[in-house]
mmCIF file of C-alpha atoms in Angstrom:
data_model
loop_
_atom_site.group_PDB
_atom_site.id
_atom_site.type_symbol
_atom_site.label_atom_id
_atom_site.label_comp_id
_atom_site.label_asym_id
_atom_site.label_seq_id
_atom_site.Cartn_x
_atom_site.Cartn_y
_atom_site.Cartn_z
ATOM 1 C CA UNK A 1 108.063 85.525 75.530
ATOM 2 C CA UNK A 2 111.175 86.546 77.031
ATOM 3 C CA UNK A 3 111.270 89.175 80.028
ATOM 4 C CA UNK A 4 113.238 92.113 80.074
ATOM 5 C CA UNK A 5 117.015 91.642 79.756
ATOM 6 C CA UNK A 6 119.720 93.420 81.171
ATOM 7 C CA UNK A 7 123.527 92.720 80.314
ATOM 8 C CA UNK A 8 125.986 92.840 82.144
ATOM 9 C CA UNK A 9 124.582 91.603 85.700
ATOM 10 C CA UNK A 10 127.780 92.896 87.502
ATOM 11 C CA UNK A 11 129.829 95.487 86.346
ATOM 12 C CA UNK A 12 133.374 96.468 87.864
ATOM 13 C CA UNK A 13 134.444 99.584 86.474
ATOM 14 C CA UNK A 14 137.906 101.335 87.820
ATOM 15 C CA UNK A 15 137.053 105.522 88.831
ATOM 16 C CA UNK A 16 137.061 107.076 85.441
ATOM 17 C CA UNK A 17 136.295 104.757 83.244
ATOM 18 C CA UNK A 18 132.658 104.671 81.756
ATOM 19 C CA UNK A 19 130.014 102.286 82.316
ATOM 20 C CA UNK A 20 127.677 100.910 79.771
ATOM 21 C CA UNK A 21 124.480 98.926 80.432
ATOM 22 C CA UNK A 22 121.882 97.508 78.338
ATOM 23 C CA UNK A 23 118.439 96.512 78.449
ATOM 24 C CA UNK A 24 116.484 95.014 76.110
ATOM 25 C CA UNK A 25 112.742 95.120 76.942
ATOM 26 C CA UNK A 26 109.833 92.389 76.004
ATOM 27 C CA UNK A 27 109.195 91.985 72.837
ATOM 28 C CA UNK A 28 106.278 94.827 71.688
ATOM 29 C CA UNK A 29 107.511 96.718 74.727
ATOM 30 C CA UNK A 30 108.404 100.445 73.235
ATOM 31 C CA UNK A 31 108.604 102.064 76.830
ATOM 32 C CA UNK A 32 111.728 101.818 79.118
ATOM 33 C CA UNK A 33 111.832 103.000 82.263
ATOM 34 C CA UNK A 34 115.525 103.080 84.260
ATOM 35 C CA UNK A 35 115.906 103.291 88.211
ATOM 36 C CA UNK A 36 118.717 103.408 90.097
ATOM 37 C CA UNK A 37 118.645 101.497 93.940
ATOM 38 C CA UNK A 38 121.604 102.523 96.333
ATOM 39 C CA UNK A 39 122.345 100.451 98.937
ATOM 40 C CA UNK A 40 120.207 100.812 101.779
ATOM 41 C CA UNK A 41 117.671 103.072 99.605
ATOM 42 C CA UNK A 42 114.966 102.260 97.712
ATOM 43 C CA UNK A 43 114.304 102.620 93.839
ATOM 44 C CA UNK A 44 114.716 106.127 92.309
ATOM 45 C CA UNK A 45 113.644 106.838 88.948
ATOM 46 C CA UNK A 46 116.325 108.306 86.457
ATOM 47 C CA UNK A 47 114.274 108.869 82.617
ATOM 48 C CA UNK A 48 111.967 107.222 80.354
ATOM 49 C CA UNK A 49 112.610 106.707 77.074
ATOM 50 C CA UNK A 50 110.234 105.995 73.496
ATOM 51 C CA UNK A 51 112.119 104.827 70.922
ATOM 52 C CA UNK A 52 113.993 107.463 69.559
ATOM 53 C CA UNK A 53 112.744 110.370 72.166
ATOM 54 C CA UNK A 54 113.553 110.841 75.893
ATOM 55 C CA UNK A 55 109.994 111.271 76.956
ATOM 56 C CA UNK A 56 111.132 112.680 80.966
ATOM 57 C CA UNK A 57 115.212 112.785 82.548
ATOM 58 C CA UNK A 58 113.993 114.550 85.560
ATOM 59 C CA UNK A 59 116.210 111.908 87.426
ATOM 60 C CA UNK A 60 118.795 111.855 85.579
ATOM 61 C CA UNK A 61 122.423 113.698 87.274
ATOM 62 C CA UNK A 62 123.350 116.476 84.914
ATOM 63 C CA UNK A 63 126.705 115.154 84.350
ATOM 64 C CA UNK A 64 127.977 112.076 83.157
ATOM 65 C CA UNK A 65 125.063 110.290 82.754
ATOM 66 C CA UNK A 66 123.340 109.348 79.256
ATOM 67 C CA UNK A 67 120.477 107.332 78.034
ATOM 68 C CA UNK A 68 119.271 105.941 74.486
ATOM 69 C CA UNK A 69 116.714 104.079 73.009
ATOM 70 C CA UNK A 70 117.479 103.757 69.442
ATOM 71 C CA UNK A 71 115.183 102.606 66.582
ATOM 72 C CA UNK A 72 117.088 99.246 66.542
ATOM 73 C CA UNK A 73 118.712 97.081 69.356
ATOM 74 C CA UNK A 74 118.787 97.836 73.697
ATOM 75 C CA UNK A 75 118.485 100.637 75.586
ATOM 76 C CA UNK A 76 121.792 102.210 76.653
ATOM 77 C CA UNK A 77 122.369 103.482 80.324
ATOM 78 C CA UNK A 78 126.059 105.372 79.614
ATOM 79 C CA UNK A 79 128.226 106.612 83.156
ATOM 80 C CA UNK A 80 131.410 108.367 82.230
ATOM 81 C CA UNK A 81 134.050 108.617 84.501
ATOM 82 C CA UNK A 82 132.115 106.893 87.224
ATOM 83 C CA UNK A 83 132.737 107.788 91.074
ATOM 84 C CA UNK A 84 132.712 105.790 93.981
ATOM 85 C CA UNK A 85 129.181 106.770 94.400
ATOM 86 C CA UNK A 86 127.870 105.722 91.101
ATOM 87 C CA UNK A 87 127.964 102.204 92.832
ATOM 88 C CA UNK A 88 124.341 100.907 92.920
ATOM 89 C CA UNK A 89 121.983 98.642 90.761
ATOM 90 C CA UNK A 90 120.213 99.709 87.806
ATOM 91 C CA UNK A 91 117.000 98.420 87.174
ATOM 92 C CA UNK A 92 115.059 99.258 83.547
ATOM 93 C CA UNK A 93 111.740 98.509 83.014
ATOM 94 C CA UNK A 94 109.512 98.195 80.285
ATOM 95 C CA UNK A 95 105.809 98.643 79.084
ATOM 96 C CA UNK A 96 103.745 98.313 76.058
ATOM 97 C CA UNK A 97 102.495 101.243 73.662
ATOM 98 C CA UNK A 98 99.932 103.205 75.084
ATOM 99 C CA UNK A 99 99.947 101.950 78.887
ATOM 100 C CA UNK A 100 98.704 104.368 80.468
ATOM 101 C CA UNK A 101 99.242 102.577 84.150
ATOM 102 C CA UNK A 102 102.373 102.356 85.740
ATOM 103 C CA UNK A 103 101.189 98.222 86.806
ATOM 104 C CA UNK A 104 102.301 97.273 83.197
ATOM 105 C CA UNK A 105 106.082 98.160 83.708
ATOM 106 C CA UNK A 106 107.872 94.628 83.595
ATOM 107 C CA UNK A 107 111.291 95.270 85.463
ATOM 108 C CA UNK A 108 114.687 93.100 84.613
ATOM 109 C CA UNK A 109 116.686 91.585 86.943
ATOM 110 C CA UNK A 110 119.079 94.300 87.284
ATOM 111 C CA UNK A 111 122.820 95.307 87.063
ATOM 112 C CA UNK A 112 125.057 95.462 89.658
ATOM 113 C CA UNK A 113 128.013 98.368 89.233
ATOM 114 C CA UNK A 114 130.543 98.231 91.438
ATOM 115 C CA UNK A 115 133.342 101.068 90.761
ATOM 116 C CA UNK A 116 136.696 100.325 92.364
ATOM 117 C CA UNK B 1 106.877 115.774 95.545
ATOM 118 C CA UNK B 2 105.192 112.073 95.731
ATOM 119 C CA UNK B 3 107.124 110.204 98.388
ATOM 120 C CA UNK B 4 106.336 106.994 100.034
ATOM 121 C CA UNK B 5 107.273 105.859 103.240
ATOM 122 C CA UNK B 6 107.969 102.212 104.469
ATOM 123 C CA UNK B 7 108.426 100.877 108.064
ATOM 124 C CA UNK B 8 111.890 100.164 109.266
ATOM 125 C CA UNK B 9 112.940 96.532 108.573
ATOM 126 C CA UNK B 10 114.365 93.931 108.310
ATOM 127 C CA UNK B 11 111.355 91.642 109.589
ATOM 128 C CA UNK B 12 111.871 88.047 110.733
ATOM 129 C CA UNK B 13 108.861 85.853 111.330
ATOM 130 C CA UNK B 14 108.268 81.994 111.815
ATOM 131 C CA UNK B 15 106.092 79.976 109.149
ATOM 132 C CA UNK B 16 102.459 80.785 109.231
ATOM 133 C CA UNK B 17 102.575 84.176 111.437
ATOM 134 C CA UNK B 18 100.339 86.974 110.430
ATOM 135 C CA UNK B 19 102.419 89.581 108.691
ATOM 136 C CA UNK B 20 101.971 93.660 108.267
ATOM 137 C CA UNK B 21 104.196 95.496 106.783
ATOM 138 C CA UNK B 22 103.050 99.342 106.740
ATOM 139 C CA UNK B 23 103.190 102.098 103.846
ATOM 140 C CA UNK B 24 102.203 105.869 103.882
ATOM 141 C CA UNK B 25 102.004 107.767 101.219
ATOM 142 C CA UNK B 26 102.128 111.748 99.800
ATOM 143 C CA UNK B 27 101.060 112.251 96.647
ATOM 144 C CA UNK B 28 99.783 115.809 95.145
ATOM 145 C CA UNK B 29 97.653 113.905 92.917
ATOM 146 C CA UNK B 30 95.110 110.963 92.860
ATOM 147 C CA UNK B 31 97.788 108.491 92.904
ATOM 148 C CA UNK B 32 97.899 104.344 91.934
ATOM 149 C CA UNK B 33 99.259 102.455 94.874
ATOM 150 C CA UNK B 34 101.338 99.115 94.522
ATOM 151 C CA UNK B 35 103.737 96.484 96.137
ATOM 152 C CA UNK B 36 106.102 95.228 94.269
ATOM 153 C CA UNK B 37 108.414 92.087 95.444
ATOM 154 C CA UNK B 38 111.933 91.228 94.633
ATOM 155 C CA UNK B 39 113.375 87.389 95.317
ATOM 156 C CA UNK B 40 117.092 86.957 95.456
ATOM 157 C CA UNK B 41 118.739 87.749 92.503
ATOM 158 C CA UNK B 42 115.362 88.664 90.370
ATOM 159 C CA UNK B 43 113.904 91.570 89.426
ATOM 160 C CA UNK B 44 111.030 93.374 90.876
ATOM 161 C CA UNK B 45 107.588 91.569 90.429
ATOM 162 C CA UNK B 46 104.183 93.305 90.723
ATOM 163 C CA UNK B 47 102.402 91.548 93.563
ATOM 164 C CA UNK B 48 99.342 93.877 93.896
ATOM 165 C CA UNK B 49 97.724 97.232 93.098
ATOM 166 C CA UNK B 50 94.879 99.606 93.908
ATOM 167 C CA UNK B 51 93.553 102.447 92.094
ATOM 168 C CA UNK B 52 91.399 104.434 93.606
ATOM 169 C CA UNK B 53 90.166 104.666 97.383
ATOM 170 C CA UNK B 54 88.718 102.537 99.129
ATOM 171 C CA UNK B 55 89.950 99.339 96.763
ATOM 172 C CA UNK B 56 91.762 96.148 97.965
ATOM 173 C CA UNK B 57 94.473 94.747 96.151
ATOM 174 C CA UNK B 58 94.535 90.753 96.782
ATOM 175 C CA UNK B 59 97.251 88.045 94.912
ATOM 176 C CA UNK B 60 99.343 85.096 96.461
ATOM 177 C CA UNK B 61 97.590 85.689 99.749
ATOM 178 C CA UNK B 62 98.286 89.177 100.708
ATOM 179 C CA UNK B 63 96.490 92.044 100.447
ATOM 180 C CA UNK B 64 96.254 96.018 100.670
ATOM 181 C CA UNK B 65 93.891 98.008 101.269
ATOM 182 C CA UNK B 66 93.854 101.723 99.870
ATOM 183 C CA UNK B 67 93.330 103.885 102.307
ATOM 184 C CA UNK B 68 92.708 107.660 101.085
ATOM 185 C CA UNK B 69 91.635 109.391 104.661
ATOM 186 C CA UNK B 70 95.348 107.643 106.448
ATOM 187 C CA UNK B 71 97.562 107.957 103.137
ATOM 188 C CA UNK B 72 98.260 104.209 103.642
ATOM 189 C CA UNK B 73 98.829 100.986 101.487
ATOM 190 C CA UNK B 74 99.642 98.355 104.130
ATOM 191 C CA UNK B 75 100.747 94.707 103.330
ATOM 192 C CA UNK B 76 99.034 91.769 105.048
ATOM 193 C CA UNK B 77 99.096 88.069 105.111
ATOM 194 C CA UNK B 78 97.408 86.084 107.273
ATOM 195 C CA UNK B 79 99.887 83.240 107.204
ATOM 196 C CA UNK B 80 103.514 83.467 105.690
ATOM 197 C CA UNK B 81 105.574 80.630 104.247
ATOM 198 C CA UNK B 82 108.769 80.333 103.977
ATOM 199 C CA UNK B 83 109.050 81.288 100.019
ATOM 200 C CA UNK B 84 107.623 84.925 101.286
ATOM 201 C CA UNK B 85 111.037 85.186 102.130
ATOM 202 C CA UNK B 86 111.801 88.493 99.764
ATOM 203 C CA UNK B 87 112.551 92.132 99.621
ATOM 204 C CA UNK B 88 108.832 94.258 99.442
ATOM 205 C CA UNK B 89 108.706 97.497 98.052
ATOM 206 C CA UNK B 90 105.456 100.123 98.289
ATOM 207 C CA UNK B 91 105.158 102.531 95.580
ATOM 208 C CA UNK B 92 102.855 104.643 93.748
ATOM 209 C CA UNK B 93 102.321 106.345 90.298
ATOM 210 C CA UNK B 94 100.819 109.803 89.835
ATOM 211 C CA UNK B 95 98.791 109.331 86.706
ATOM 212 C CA UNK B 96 97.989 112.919 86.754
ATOM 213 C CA UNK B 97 101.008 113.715 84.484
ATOM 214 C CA UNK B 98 101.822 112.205 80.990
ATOM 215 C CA UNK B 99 104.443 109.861 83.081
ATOM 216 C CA UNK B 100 103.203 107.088 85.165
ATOM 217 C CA UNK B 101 106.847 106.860 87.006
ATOM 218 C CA UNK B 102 107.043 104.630 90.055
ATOM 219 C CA UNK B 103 108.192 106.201 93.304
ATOM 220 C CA UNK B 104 109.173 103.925 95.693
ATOM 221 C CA UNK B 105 109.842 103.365 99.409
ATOM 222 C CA UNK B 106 113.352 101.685 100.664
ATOM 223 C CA UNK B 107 112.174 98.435 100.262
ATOM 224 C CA UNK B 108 112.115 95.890 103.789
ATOM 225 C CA UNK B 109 113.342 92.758 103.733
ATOM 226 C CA UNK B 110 111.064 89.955 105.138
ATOM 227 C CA UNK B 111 112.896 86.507 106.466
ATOM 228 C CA UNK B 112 110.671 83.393 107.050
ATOM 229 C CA UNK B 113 112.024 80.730 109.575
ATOM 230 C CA UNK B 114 110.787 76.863 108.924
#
C-alpha cells in the first residue's frame, strides 16, 4: 500500500506565477490535511478537505491561495502569483473515513517551493 | 488558541547519551499529545502518542509521559543511536471540535555523533 504522494518535490516558481501541488493520499484515505512549514518554524495547518467539501480553511491566507479535493484524482494546493514569502514546504496528510484521532493522519514527504 | 512550545535546539549528543527534549503545551480543551519525527528528506512519522493524563507513550525506545498538572509532553531516551539522528516535532490535537488538526511546535533537530 503506497503512502501518501506528493508531486512535485521542489518547485521553482518566478514572483507571479502560480504554484500547483498535488497530493494523492493512501488508498481508502478520504481525509487530507495540508500544512505549511517555514523555515525556521514549525508546521502550521492551512484546511482539510473531504472529497468534494472543504470541511475547515481556518489556515488558509485569504488571497491567493486555493484547495480541492475532487471526486476523482489528487488533492490540489493552488498559489497564484506567489511572493517571496510563499517559500516554504507543504506537507498534506491523510486519514481514513471516520478517524476520529488526529494519530491516523499519514503525512507525505513534502514539497519544497522555492519562488525566485 | 492551542499552541505548543518546544525547547530551543539544535541538540548534539554522542551515541548512547540519555536524551530529553522538552514540550509544553496550551490547549483550551482536553487535548491528544504526540511526537512526530521527520528523517532527511521524509515525511513526518508518528513516533508516539498519549491521550489522556497521566498516560505514557512508549515506541523505538523513547517515551512521553502526559503530564496534565505541568502542560508537558517531554521526549526521553535512555540511550540514543546514531539513526535518532532526525528533526522531532511535539504536537497536539483538540478533539473537542469536529477537526482533529495537529498544532505543532518548531520542530528541534537532534544530531548523533558515532
Amino acid at each position: 500500500n503506497a503512502g501518501v504522494m506528493q508531486n512535485p518535490r521542489h518547485l521553482v516558481r518566478r514572483r507571479g506565477q502560480e504554484a500547483r501541488l498535488r497530493c494523492s493520499p493512501m488508498k481508502g484515505h478520504s481525509h487530507v490535511y495540508w500544512y505549511r512549514q517555514l523555515p525556521e518554524e514549525g508546521l502550521k495547518f492551512m484546511v482539510y478537505l473531504q472529497k468534494e467539501n472543504i470541511i475547515d480553511e481556518s489556515g488558509m491566507p485569504k488571497e491567493r491561495f486555493s484547495a480541492e479535493f475532487p471526486k476523482e484524482g489528487p488533492s490540489i494546493l493552488r498559489i497564484q502569483q506567489v511572493v517571496r514569502g510563499d517559500s516554504a514546504a507543504y506537507f498534506c496528510a491523510s486519514s481514513p473515513p471516520g478517524a476520529g484521532l488526529a494519530s491516523e493522519q499519514y503525512f507525505g514527504p513534502g514539497t519544497r517551493l522555492t519562488v525566485t | 488558541g492551542d499552541s505548543v512550545t518546544q525547547m530551543e535546539g539544535p541538540v548534539t549528543l554522542s551515541e548512547e547519551a540519555f536524551l530529553t527534549i522538552n514540550c509544553t503545551y496550551t490547549a483550551t480543551g482536553y487535548p491528544s499529545l504526540f511526537w512526530y519525527v521527520q528523517y532527511p528528506g521524509e515525511g513526518l512519522q508518528l513516533l508516539l502518542k498519549a491521550t489522556k493524563a497521566d498516560d505514557k507513550g512508549s515506541n523505538k525506545g523513547f517515551e512521553a509521559t502526559y503530564r496534565k498538572e505541568t502542560t508537558s509532553f517531554h521526549l526521553e531516551k535512555g540511550s540514543v543511536q546514531v539513526s535518532d539522528s532526525a528533526v522531532y516535532f511535539c504536537a497536539l490535537s483538540d478533539l473537542t471540535g469536529a477537526n482533529s488538526k495537529l498544532t505543532f511546535g518548531k520542530g528541534i533537530t537532534l544530531s548523533v555523533r558515532p
